[in-house]
CSV table of C-alpha atoms and ligand atoms in Angstrom, one decimal:
chain,number,residue,atom,x,y,z
A,1,UNK,CA,0.0,0.0,0.0
A,2,UNK,CA,1.4,3.5,-0.8
A,3,UNK,CA,2.4,5.8,2.0
A,4,UNK,CA,0.8,9.1,2.9
A,5,UNK,CA,3.8,10.9,1.4
A,6,UNK,CA,3.5,9.0,-1.8
A,7,UNK,CA,-0.1,9.9,-2.2
A,8,UNK,CA,-0.3,13.4,-0.7
A,9,UNK,CA,3.3,14.5,-0.9
A,10,UNK,CA,5.6,15.6,2.0
A,11,UNK,CA,4.4,19.1,2.4
A,12,UNK,CA,2.0,19.2,5.4
A,13,UNK,CA,1.7,23.0,5.4
A,14,UNK,CA,0.7,24.2,2.0
A,15,UNK,CA,-2.1,26.7,2.2
A,16,UNK,CA,-5.1,27.5,4.4
A,17,UNK,CA,-8.0,25.4,3.2
A,18,UNK,CA,-10.6,28.1,3.7
A,19,UNK,CA,-13.7,28.3,1.7
A,20,UNK,CA,-13.8,26.3,-1.5
A,21,UNK,CA,-13.2,27.3,-4.2
A,22,UNK,CA,-10.5,29.8,-3.5
A,23,UNK,CA,-11.0,33.4,-4.7
A,24,UNK,CA,-8.1,32.9,-7.2
A,25,UNK,CA,-10.5,30.6,-9.1
A,26,UNK,CA,-12.9,33.6,-9.7
A,27,UNK,CA,-12.8,35.4,-13.0
A,28,UNK,CA,-14.3,38.5,-14.6
A,29,UNK,CA,-17.7,37.6,-16.2
A,30,UNK,CA,-18.1,38.4,-19.9
A,31,UNK,CA,-21.4,40.1,-19.0
A,32,UNK,CA,-22.4,41.4,-15.5
A,33,UNK,CA,-24.9,39.2,-13.8
A,34,UNK,CA,-28.1,40.6,-12.3
A,35,UNK,CA,-28.3,39.8,-8.6
A,36,UNK,CA,-32.0,40.0,-8.1
A,37,UNK,CA,-32.9,36.8,-10.0
A,38,UNK,CA,-29.8,35.1,-8.6
A,39,UNK,CA,-30.9,35.6,-5.0
A,40,UNK,CA,-34.7,35.3,-5.7
A,41,UNK,CA,-34.3,31.5,-6.1
A,42,UNK,CA,-32.2,31.1,-2.9
A,43,UNK,CA,-33.4,30.1,0.5
A,44,UNK,CA,-33.0,33.4,2.4
A,45,UNK,CA,-34.1,32.6,6.0
A,46,UNK,CA,-30.7,31.5,7.4
A,47,UNK,CA,-28.0,33.4,5.5
A,48,UNK,CA,-24.6,34.5,6.8
A,49,UNK,CA,-24.0,38.2,6.6
A,50,UNK,CA,-20.4,39.3,6.3
A,51,UNK,CA,-19.3,42.9,6.1
A,52,UNK,CA,-15.7,43.7,5.2
A,53,UNK,CA,-13.7,46.7,6.4
A,54,UNK,CA,-10.5,46.7,4.2
A,55,UNK,CA,-8.3,48.9,6.4
A,56,UNK,CA,-5.6,48.2,9.0
A,57,UNK,CA,-3.1,50.1,11.1
A,58,UNK,CA,-0.2,48.2,9.6
A,59,UNK,CA,0.3,45.4,7.0
A,60,UNK,CA,1.4,42.3,8.8
A,61,UNK,CA,4.2,40.5,7.0
A,62,UNK,CA,2.3,37.2,6.7
A,63,UNK,CA,-1.1,38.7,5.7
A,64,UNK,CA,-2.6,38.4,2.2
A,65,UNK,CA,-6.0,39.5,3.1
A,66,UNK,CA,-7.7,42.2,1.2
A,67,UNK,CA,-6.7,45.3,3.2
A,68,UNK,CA,-5.0,48.6,2.9
A,69,UNK,CA,-3.0,50.3,5.6
A,70,UNK,CA,-3.3,53.9,6.9
A,71,UNK,CA,-5.9,55.2,4.5
A,72,UNK,CA,-6.7,58.9,5.0
A,73,UNK,CA,-10.0,60.0,6.7
A,74,UNK,CA,-11.6,60.9,3.4
A,75,UNK,CA,-10.9,57.5,1.9
A,76,UNK,CA,-12.5,55.7,4.8
A,77,UNK,CA,-15.5,58.1,4.8
A,78,UNK,CA,-16.1,57.6,1.0
A,79,UNK,CA,-15.8,53.8,1.5
A,80,UNK,CA,-18.3,53.8,4.3
A,81,UNK,CA,-20.8,55.8,2.3
A,82,UNK,CA,-20.4,53.2,-0.6
A,83,UNK,CA,-21.0,50.4,1.9
A,84,UNK,CA,-24.2,52.1,3.2
A,85,UNK,CA,-25.4,52.3,-0.5
A,86,UNK,CA,-24.6,48.7,-1.0
A,87,UNK,CA,-26.5,47.7,2.2
A,88,UNK,CA,-29.5,49.7,1.0
A,89,UNK,CA,-29.4,48.1,-2.4
A,90,UNK,CA,-29.1,44.6,-1.0
A,91,UNK,CA,-32.0,45.2,1.4
A,92,UNK,CA,-34.1,45.9,-1.7
A,93,UNK,CA,-32.7,42.8,-3.4
A,94,UNK,CA,-33.0,40.3,-0.6
A,95,UNK,CA,-35.9,41.3,1.7
A,96,UNK,CA,-37.5,39.4,3.2
A,97,UNK,CA,-34.3,38.0,4.5
A,98,UNK,CA,-33.1,36.6,7.8
A,99,UNK,CA,-29.5,36.3,8.8
A,100,UNK,CA,-28.6,33.4,11.1
A,101,UNK,CA,-25.0,34.7,11.6
A,102,UNK,CA,-23.2,38.0,11.2
A,103,UNK,CA,-19.5,38.8,11.0
A,104,UNK,CA,-17.7,42.1,10.7
A,105,UNK,CA,-14.2,41.4,9.4
A,106,UNK,CA,-11.4,42.7,7.4
A,107,UNK,CA,-8.9,44.1,7.6
A,108,UNK,CA,-9.6,45.5,11.0
A,109,UNK,CA,-13.2,46.6,11.6
A,110,UNK,CA,-12.2,48.5,14.7
A,111,UNK,CA,-10.0,50.7,12.5
A,112,UNK,CA,-13.3,52.6,12.2
A,113,UNK,CA,-14.1,55.1,14.8
A,114,UNK,CA,-16.9,54.4,17.3
A,115,UNK,CA,-19.3,56.8,15.5
A,116,UNK,CA,-18.4,55.1,12.1
A,117,UNK,CA,-19.1,51.7,13.6
A,118,UNK,CA,-22.3,53.0,15.0
A,119,UNK,CA,-23.5,54.3,11.6
A,120,UNK,CA,-22.7,51.0,10.0
A,121,UNK,CA,-24.5,48.9,12.7
A,122,UNK,CA,-27.5,51.3,12.6
A,123,UNK,CA,-27.8,50.9,8.9
A,124,UNK,CA,-27.6,47.1,9.2
A,125,UNK,CA,-30.3,47.2,11.8
A,126,UNK,CA,-32.5,49.5,9.8
A,127,UNK,CA,-32.3,47.7,6.5
A,128,UNK,CA,-32.0,44.1,7.6
A,129,UNK,CA,-33.5,44.3,11.1
A,130,UNK,CA,-30.2,42.9,12.3
A,131,UNK,CA,-30.0,42.7,16.1
A,132,UNK,CA,-26.9,41.2,17.6
A,133,UNK,CA,-28.7,40.3,20.8
A,134,UNK,CA,-30.4,37.6,18.8
A,135,UNK,CA,-28.1,37.0,15.9
A,136,UNK,CA,-24.7,35.4,16.9
A,137,UNK,CA,-22.1,37.9,15.7
A,138,UNK,CA,-18.3,38.0,15.5
A,139,UNK,CA,-16.3,41.2,15.3
A,140,UNK,CA,-12.6,41.1,14.5
A,141,UNK,CA,-10.3,43.6,16.2
A,142,UNK,CA,-6.6,44.2,16.7
A,143,UNK,CA,-4.7,45.3,19.8
A,144,UNK,CA,-3.8,48.8,18.5
A,145,UNK,CA,-7.4,49.7,17.4
A,146,UNK,CA,-9.6,49.1,20.4
A,147,UNK,CA,-10.2,51.2,23.4
A,148,UNK,CA,-12.8,51.3,26.2
A,149,UNK,CA,-15.2,53.3,24.1
A,150,UNK,CA,-15.3,50.9,21.2
A,151,UNK,CA,-15.3,47.7,23.3
A,152,UNK,CA,-18.2,49.1,25.4
A,153,UNK,CA,-20.1,50.0,22.3
A,154,UNK,CA,-19.7,46.6,20.7
A,155,UNK,CA,-20.7,45.0,23.9
A,156,UNK,CA,-23.8,47.1,24.2
A,157,UNK,CA,-24.8,45.8,20.7
A,158,UNK,CA,-24.8,42.3,22.0
A,159,UNK,CA,-21.8,41.1,20.1
A,160,UNK,CA,-21.4,37.4,20.8
A,161,UNK,CA,-17.7,37.0,20.0
A,162,UNK,CA,-14.7,39.4,19.8
A,163,UNK,CA,-11.8,38.0,17.8
A,164,UNK,CA,-8.4,39.5,18.3
A,165,UNK,CA,-5.2,38.8,16.4
A,166,UNK,CA,-2.3,38.6,18.9
A,167,UNK,CA,0.0,36.2,17.0
A,168,UNK,CA,2.7,36.1,19.7
A,169,UNK,CA,3.4,37.5,23.1
A,170,UNK,CA,7.2,37.7,22.3
A,171,UNK,CA,8.1,41.0,20.9
A,172,UNK,CA,11.0,39.7,18.8
A,173,UNK,CA,8.7,37.1,17.2
A,174,UNK,CA,6.2,39.8,16.2
A,175,UNK,CA,9.1,41.7,14.6
A,176,UNK,CA,10.0,38.5,12.7
A,177,UNK,CA,6.5,38.5,11.5
A,178,UNK,CA,7.0,42.0,10.2
A,179,UNK,CA,4.2,43.1,12.6
A,180,UNK,CA,6.0,44.7,15.6
A,181,UNK,CA,3.9,44.6,18.7
A,182,UNK,CA,5.0,45.3,22.2
A,183,UNK,CA,3.5,42.6,24.5
A,184,UNK,CA,2.2,45.3,26.8
A,185,UNK,CA,-0.1,46.5,24.0
A,186,UNK,CA,-1.5,42.9,23.5
A,187,UNK,CA,-2.1,42.6,27.3
A,188,UNK,CA,-3.7,46.0,27.5
A,189,UNK,CA,-6.1,45.1,24.7
A,190,UNK,CA,-7.0,41.8,26.3
A,191,UNK,CA,-7.6,43.5,29.6
A,192,UNK,CA,-9.8,46.1,28.0
A,193,UNK,CA,-11.9,43.3,26.3
A,194,UNK,CA,-12.2,41.3,29.5
A,195,UNK,CA,-13.1,44.4,31.6
A,196,UNK,CA,-15.6,46.1,29.3
A,197,UNK,CA,-17.1,43.3,27.4
A,198,UNK,CA,-19.0,40.2,28.2
A,199,UNK,CA,-18.5,38.8,24.6
A,200,UNK,CA,-16.8,35.5,24.1
A,201,UNK,CA,-13.1,36.0,23.3
A,202,UNK,CA,-11.2,34.5,20.5
A,203,UNK,CA,-7.4,34.8,20.3
A,204,UNK,CA,-5.4,34.1,17.2
A,205,UNK,CA,-1.8,32.9,17.6
A,206,UNK,CA,0.8,31.9,15.0
A,207,UNK,CA,3.3,29.1,15.0
A,208,UNK,CA,6.3,28.5,12.8
A,209,UNK,CA,7.7,32.0,13.3
A,210,UNK,CA,11.5,32.5,12.9
A,211,UNK,CA,13.1,32.1,16.2
A,212,UNK,CA,10.1,30.6,17.9
A,213,UNK,CA,11.0,27.7,20.2
A,214,UNK,CA,8.8,25.1,21.9
A,215,UNK,CA,9.3,27.2,25.1
A,216,UNK,CA,8.4,30.5,23.6
A,217,UNK,CA,5.3,28.9,21.9
A,218,UNK,CA,4.2,27.5,25.2
A,219,UNK,CA,4.7,30.9,26.7
A,220,UNK,CA,2.4,32.6,24.2
A,221,UNK,CA,-0.3,30.0,24.7
A,222,UNK,CA,0.0,30.3,28.5
A,223,UNK,CA,-0.2,34.1,28.2
A,224,UNK,CA,-3.4,33.8,26.1
A,225,UNK,CA,-4.9,31.2,28.5
A,226,UNK,CA,-4.5,33.7,31.4
A,227,UNK,CA,-7.4,35.6,29.8
A,228,UNK,CA,-9.5,32.4,29.6
A,229,UNK,CA,-10.3,32.8,25.9
A,230,UNK,CA,-13.4,30.9,24.8
A,231,UNK,CA,-11.6,30.0,21.6
A,232,UNK,CA,-8.1,29.9,20.3
A,233,UNK,CA,-7.1,29.8,16.7
A,234,UNK,CA,-3.6,28.5,16.1
A,235,UNK,CA,-2.4,29.4,12.6
A,236,UNK,CA,0.6,27.8,11.0
A,237,UNK,CA,2.7,30.5,9.4
A,238,UNK,CA,2.4,30.5,5.6
A,239,UNK,CA,4.6,32.7,3.5
A,240,UNK,CA,2.3,33.8,0.7
A,241,UNK,CA,3.1,35.6,-2.5
A,242,UNK,CA,3.4,39.3,-2.5
A,243,UNK,CA,3.2,39.5,1.3
A,244,UNK,CA,5.9,41.3,3.3
A,245,UNK,CA,7.5,38.1,4.4
A,246,UNK,CA,7.5,36.8,0.8
A,247,UNK,CA,9.7,39.7,-0.2
A,248,UNK,CA,12.2,38.7,2.5
A,249,UNK,CA,12.2,34.9,2.0
A,250,UNK,CA,11.4,33.5,-1.4
A,251,UNK,CA,11.5,29.8,-0.3
A,252,UNK,CA,8.4,27.8,0.5
A,253,UNK,CA,8.3,26.0,3.9
A,254,UNK,CA,11.5,24.0,4.1
A,255,UNK,CA,11.1,20.4,5.3
A,256,UNK,CA,12.9,20.9,8.6
A,257,UNK,CA,10.5,23.9,9.2
A,258,UNK,CA,7.6,21.6,8.4
A,259,UNK,CA,8.6,19.1,11.1
A,260,UNK,CA,9.3,21.9,13.6
A,261,UNK,CA,5.8,23.3,12.9
A,262,UNK,CA,4.2,19.9,13.4
A,263,UNK,CA,6.0,19.6,16.7
A,264,UNK,CA,4.6,23.0,17.8
A,265,UNK,CA,1.1,22.0,16.6
A,266,UNK,CA,1.2,18.8,18.7
A,267,UNK,CA,2.6,20.6,21.7
A,268,UNK,CA,-0.2,23.2,21.5
A,269,UNK,CA,-2.9,20.6,21.0
A,270,UNK,CA,-1.8,18.6,24.0
A,271,UNK,CA,-1.6,21.8,26.1
A,272,UNK,CA,-5.1,22.9,25.1
A,273,UNK,CA,-6.7,19.5,25.5
A,274,UNK,CA,-5.2,19.3,29.0
A,275,UNK,CA,-6.6,22.8,29.7
A,276,UNK,CA,-10.1,21.6,28.9
A,277,UNK,CA,-10.4,22.8,25.3
A,278,UNK,CA,-11.9,20.7,22.6
A,279,UNK,CA,-10.5,20.6,19.1
A,280,UNK,CA,-12.9,21.9,16.5
A,281,UNK,CA,-10.5,21.8,13.5
A,282,UNK,CA,-6.8,21.8,12.8
A,283,UNK,CA,-6.7,25.4,13.9
A,284,UNK,CA,-9.6,26.0,16.2
A,285,UNK,CA,-9.9,25.0,19.9
A,286,UNK,CA,-12.9,25.9,22.0
A,287,UNK,CA,-13.3,26.0,25.7
A,288,UNK,CA,-15.9,23.4,26.6
A,289,UNK,CA,-17.9,25.8,28.7
A,290,UNK,CA,-18.2,28.4,25.9
A,291,UNK,CA,-21.8,29.1,25.0
A,292,UNK,CA,-21.0,28.7,21.3
A,293,UNK,CA,-20.0,25.1,22.1
A,294,UNK,CA,-23.8,24.4,22.5
A,295,UNK,CA,-24.5,25.5,18.9
A,296,UNK,CA,-23.1,24.2,15.7
A,297,UNK,CA,-20.5,26.5,14.2
A,298,UNK,CA,-21.7,28.0,11.0
A,299,UNK,CA,-21.0,25.8,8.0
A,300,UNK,CA,-21.6,27.3,4.6
A,301,UNK,CA,-21.9,23.9,2.8
A,302,UNK,CA,-25.6,24.5,2.6
A,303,UNK,CA,-26.5,28.0,3.7
A,304,UNK,CA,-25.5,31.0,1.6
A,305,UNK,CA,-23.5,34.0,2.4
A,306,UNK,CA,-24.0,37.6,1.6
A,307,UNK,CA,-20.7,39.5,1.6
A,308,UNK,CA,-20.8,43.3,1.6
A,309,UNK,CA,-17.9,45.6,1.1
A,310,UNK,CA,-14.9,45.5,-1.2
A,311,UNK,CA,-13.2,42.1,-1.1
A,312,UNK,CA,-16.1,40.4,0.5
A,313,UNK,CA,-17.4,37.2,-1.1
A,314,UNK,CA,-21.0,36.1,-1.5
A,315,UNK,CA,-22.2,32.5,-2.0
A,316,UNK,CA,-25.3,31.3,-3.6
A,317,UNK,CA,-25.7,27.6,-4.3
A,318,UNK,CA,-24.4,27.8,-7.8
A,319,UNK,CA,-22.4,31.0,-8.0
A,320,UNK,CA,-19.8,32.6,-5.8
A,321,UNK,CA,-18.9,36.2,-6.4
A,322,UNK,CA,-16.9,39.2,-5.0
A,323,UNK,CA,-15.1,42.3,-6.1
A,324,UNK,CA,-11.8,41.6,-7.8
A,325,UNK,CA,-9.0,40.1,-5.8
A,326,UNK,CA,-5.5,41.4,-5.2
A,327,UNK,CA,-2.8,41.3,-2.6
A,328,UNK,CA,-0.4,44.1,-3.7
A,329,UNK,CA,-1.1,47.6,-2.2
A,330,UNK,CA,-1.5,49.3,-5.6
A,331,UNK,CA,-4.2,47.0,-6.9
A,332,UNK,CA,-6.1,46.8,-3.6
A,333,UNK,CA,-6.2,50.5,-3.5
A,334,UNK,CA,-7.6,50.8,-7.0
A,335,UNK,CA,-10.2,48.1,-6.3
A,336,UNK,CA,-11.3,49.9,-3.2
A,337,UNK,CA,-11.4,53.2,-5.1
A,338,UNK,CA,-13.5,51.6,-7.8
A,339,UNK,CA,-15.9,50.1,-5.1
A,340,UNK,CA,-16.2,53.5,-3.4
A,341,UNK,CA,-17.4,55.1,-6.6
A,342,UNK,CA,-20.1,52.4,-7.3
A,343,UNK,CA,-23.7,53.6,-7.6
A,344,UNK,CA,-26.7,51.9,-6.1
A,345,UNK,CA,-27.4,50.5,-9.5
A,346,UNK,CA,-23.9,49.1,-9.9
A,347,UNK,CA,-24.4,47.1,-6.7
A,348,UNK,CA,-27.2,45.3,-8.4
A,349,UNK,CA,-24.8,43.3,-10.5
A,350,UNK,CA,-22.0,40.8,-10.0
A,351,UNK,CA,-19.0,41.0,-12.4
A,352,UNK,CA,-16.5,38.6,-10.9
A,353,UNK,CA,-17.0,35.1,-9.7
A,354,UNK,CA,-17.1,31.3,-10.3
A,355,UNK,CA,-20.0,29.0,-11.2
A,356,UNK,CA,-20.2,25.7,-9.3
A,357,UNK,CA,-21.7,22.7,-11.0
A,358,UNK,CA,-23.1,19.7,-9.1
A,359,UNK,CA,-19.7,18.0,-8.8
A,360,UNK,CA,-18.1,21.1,-7.4
A,361,UNK,CA,-20.9,21.6,-5.0
A,362,UNK,CA,-20.4,18.1,-3.7
A,363,UNK,CA,-16.7,18.7,-3.4
A,364,UNK,CA,-17.3,21.9,-1.6
A,365,UNK,CA,-19.6,20.1,0.8
A,366,UNK,CA,-17.0,17.4,1.5
A,367,UNK,CA,-14.1,19.9,2.0
A,368,UNK,CA,-16.1,22.2,4.2
A,369,UNK,CA,-17.3,19.3,6.4
A,370,UNK,CA,-14.4,16.9,6.5
A,371,UNK,CA,-11.8,19.3,7.7
A,372,UNK,CA,-13.8,20.0,10.9
A,373,UNK,CA,-13.3,17.5,13.8
A,374,UNK,CA,-17.0,16.8,13.8
A,375,UNK,CA,-16.6,15.4,10.2
A,376,UNK,CA,-18.9,14.8,7.3
A,377,UNK,CA,-22.4,13.7,8.1
A,378,UNK,CA,-23.4,10.9,5.7
A,379,UNK,CA,-27.1,11.5,6.2
A,380,UNK,CA,-26.7,15.3,5.5
A,381,UNK,CA,-24.8,14.6,2.4
A,382,UNK,CA,-27.3,12.1,1.0
A,383,UNK,CA,-30.2,14.4,1.9
A,384,UNK,CA,-28.5,17.3,0.1
A,385,UNK,CA,-27.3,15.5,-3.1
A,386,UNK,CA,-29.5,12.4,-3.1
A,387,UNK,CA,-26.4,10.2,-3.6
A,388,UNK,CA,-23.7,8.4,-1.6
A,389,UNK,CA,-20.6,10.5,-0.9
A,390,UNK,CA,-18.3,7.5,-1.2
A,391,UNK,CA,-19.5,7.0,-4.8
A,392,UNK,CA,-19.2,10.7,-5.6
A,393,UNK,CA,-15.7,11.2,-4.1
A,394,UNK,CA,-13.5,8.1,-4.5
A,395,UNK,CA,-10.7,10.1,-2.9
A,396,UNK,CA,-12.4,9.4,0.5
A,397,UNK,CA,-11.5,5.7,0.2
A,398,UNK,CA,-7.9,6.6,-0.4
A,399,UNK,CA,-7.8,8.8,2.8
A,400,UNK,CA,-9.4,6.0,4.7
A,401,UNK,CA,-6.8,3.4,3.5
A,402,UNK,CA,-4.1,5.8,4.5
A,403,UNK,CA,-5.5,6.0,8.0
A,404,UNK,CA,-6.4,9.7,7.7
A,405,UNK,CA,-10.1,9.2,8.1
A,406,UNK,CA,-12.4,6.8,10.0
A,407,UNK,CA,-15.9,6.0,8.9
A,408,UNK,CA,-18.9,5.1,11.1
A,409,UNK,CA,-22.6,4.6,10.2
A,410,UNK,CA,-23.1,8.3,10.8
A,411,UNK,CA,-20.1,10.1,9.5
A,412,UNK,CA,-16.6,10.3,8.1
A,413,UNK,CA,-14.1,12.0,10.3
A,414,UNK,CA,-10.4,12.8,10.2
A,415,UNK,CA,-8.3,10.8,12.5
A,416,UNK,CA,-5.7,12.5,14.7
A,417,UNK,CA,-3.2,12.0,11.9
A,418,UNK,CA,-5.7,13.4,9.4
A,419,UNK,CA,-6.6,16.4,11.5
A,420,UNK,CA,-3.0,17.6,11.7
A,421,UNK,CA,-2.8,17.2,7.9
A,422,UNK,CA,-6.0,19.0,7.3
A,423,UNK,CA,-4.4,21.8,5.1
A,424,UNK,CA,-2.7,19.1,3.1
A,425,UNK,CA,-5.9,17.1,2.6
A,426,UNK,CA,-7.9,20.2,1.8
A,427,UNK,CA,-5.4,21.1,-0.9
A,428,UNK,CA,-5.3,17.6,-2.2
A,429,UNK,CA,-9.1,17.5,-2.6
A,430,UNK,CA,-9.2,20.6,-4.9
A,431,UNK,CA,-10.6,19.5,-8.3
A,432,UNK,CA,-8.5,19.6,-11.4
A,433,UNK,CA,-10.7,22.3,-13.0
A,434,UNK,CA,-10.5,24.6,-9.9
A,435,UNK,CA,-6.8,24.0,-9.5
A,436,UNK,CA,-6.2,24.9,-13.2
A,437,UNK,CA,-8.1,28.2,-12.6
A,438,UNK,CA,-6.1,28.9,-9.5
A,439,UNK,CA,-2.9,28.2,-11.3
A,440,UNK,CA,-3.9,30.5,-14.1
A,441,UNK,CA,-4.6,33.4,-11.8
A,442,UNK,CA,-2.3,36.2,-12.1
A,443,UNK,CA,-1.7,37.5,-8.6
A,444,UNK,CA,-1.2,41.2,-8.4
B,1,LIG,S1,-3.3,40.1,9.8
B,1,LIG,FE1,-5.1,41.4,10.4
B,1,LIG,S2,-4.3,43.3,11.2
B,1,LIG,FE2,-2.6,42.3,10.1
B,1,LIG,S3,-2.7,43.2,8.0
B,1,LIG,FE3,-3.9,41.3,8.0
B,1,LIG,S4,-6.0,41.9,8.4
B,1,LIG,FE4,-4.7,43.6,9.1
């Protein structure tokens, strides 16, 4: 029987297996598509609403998200006005609509001032009847952009979860990430959240940083645990094209770094399981007492997503779309400028996206479910596609033979060995067509 390495390769850490298909598989449409008929045929009673704020204080060296640093006040104001136009347009397109989840992400949403955040949230409430007291919501923030006023305001809205990117509590490591951050700033931000907010707290940390040792990694996790976060996201460090770190190091992840990262992953996993956390995915660990542990995490295999703002993606069953995608500052800036000038009528159309046929929808369902610890529900799959997943995806038998999955009457789950290779498996499961599109994408 072939080994894992012979089938999947030796690179455990390749790319984040986020939503499928990746945005680099999207293309400009030959003719803009009207959104009203597209959404009219969708189920709209349990959608995910995502709003994107594409601004940050500084560009972290590892980050390839759609964001721009230090915009001037006028740029932010014009962007916000465009966002409010888009909200109004979508309300006319979608209503009646009900959002089951809401996320405000970026970039850094708390880059906005408190009055700007308030205008945005009031518009969402007015047009979509969005009330965070009864819609689970996540708002992302960063240490340098929150203060008592903003945290108190977000808490008063009923925000369920605040997510903060700390990455490391060791100053030299944050410098090595090209994101210098004094530990005192990270601690002050966490203190502010714990003092002025009753929201659940999610902390992001990164492993695989230059100079990071088992001891320093353990120290960062312990430092985070002092604030009793409800969730921790542990991200392996990827050096992606056109990012700050890419300009310094051109190599992919060398094999000795791969094994070091795997060691750090295992160390953290053991530490968090011992501390009473459950593993939700390769990256995510949740405190068992967290209230969100009692509800399923949102899975967009079945429910659609409405993404508002430049860079946000929207998912209907058969079509995913967004504004154009770029990583370099110059192109991000021009995409945001273009977005900021769009009229209400412009927002009625999609011009950039990818169509998913039945095979790709099945593949998406499998990737989005299998990479979570709770696994792929056989019943849910059959109910959705009226077929057997093992017939539709012969790759699953290969993963099982390699000992990376285990199958019961109810589900297929990654084993411990599979879970630590989730990014590798996610990458391996990408279809030939989508991979070709991704490879043909010219990153700018
Ligand atoms: S990691 Fe977060 S804070 Fe840093 S540049 Fe990316 S979006 Fe901004």
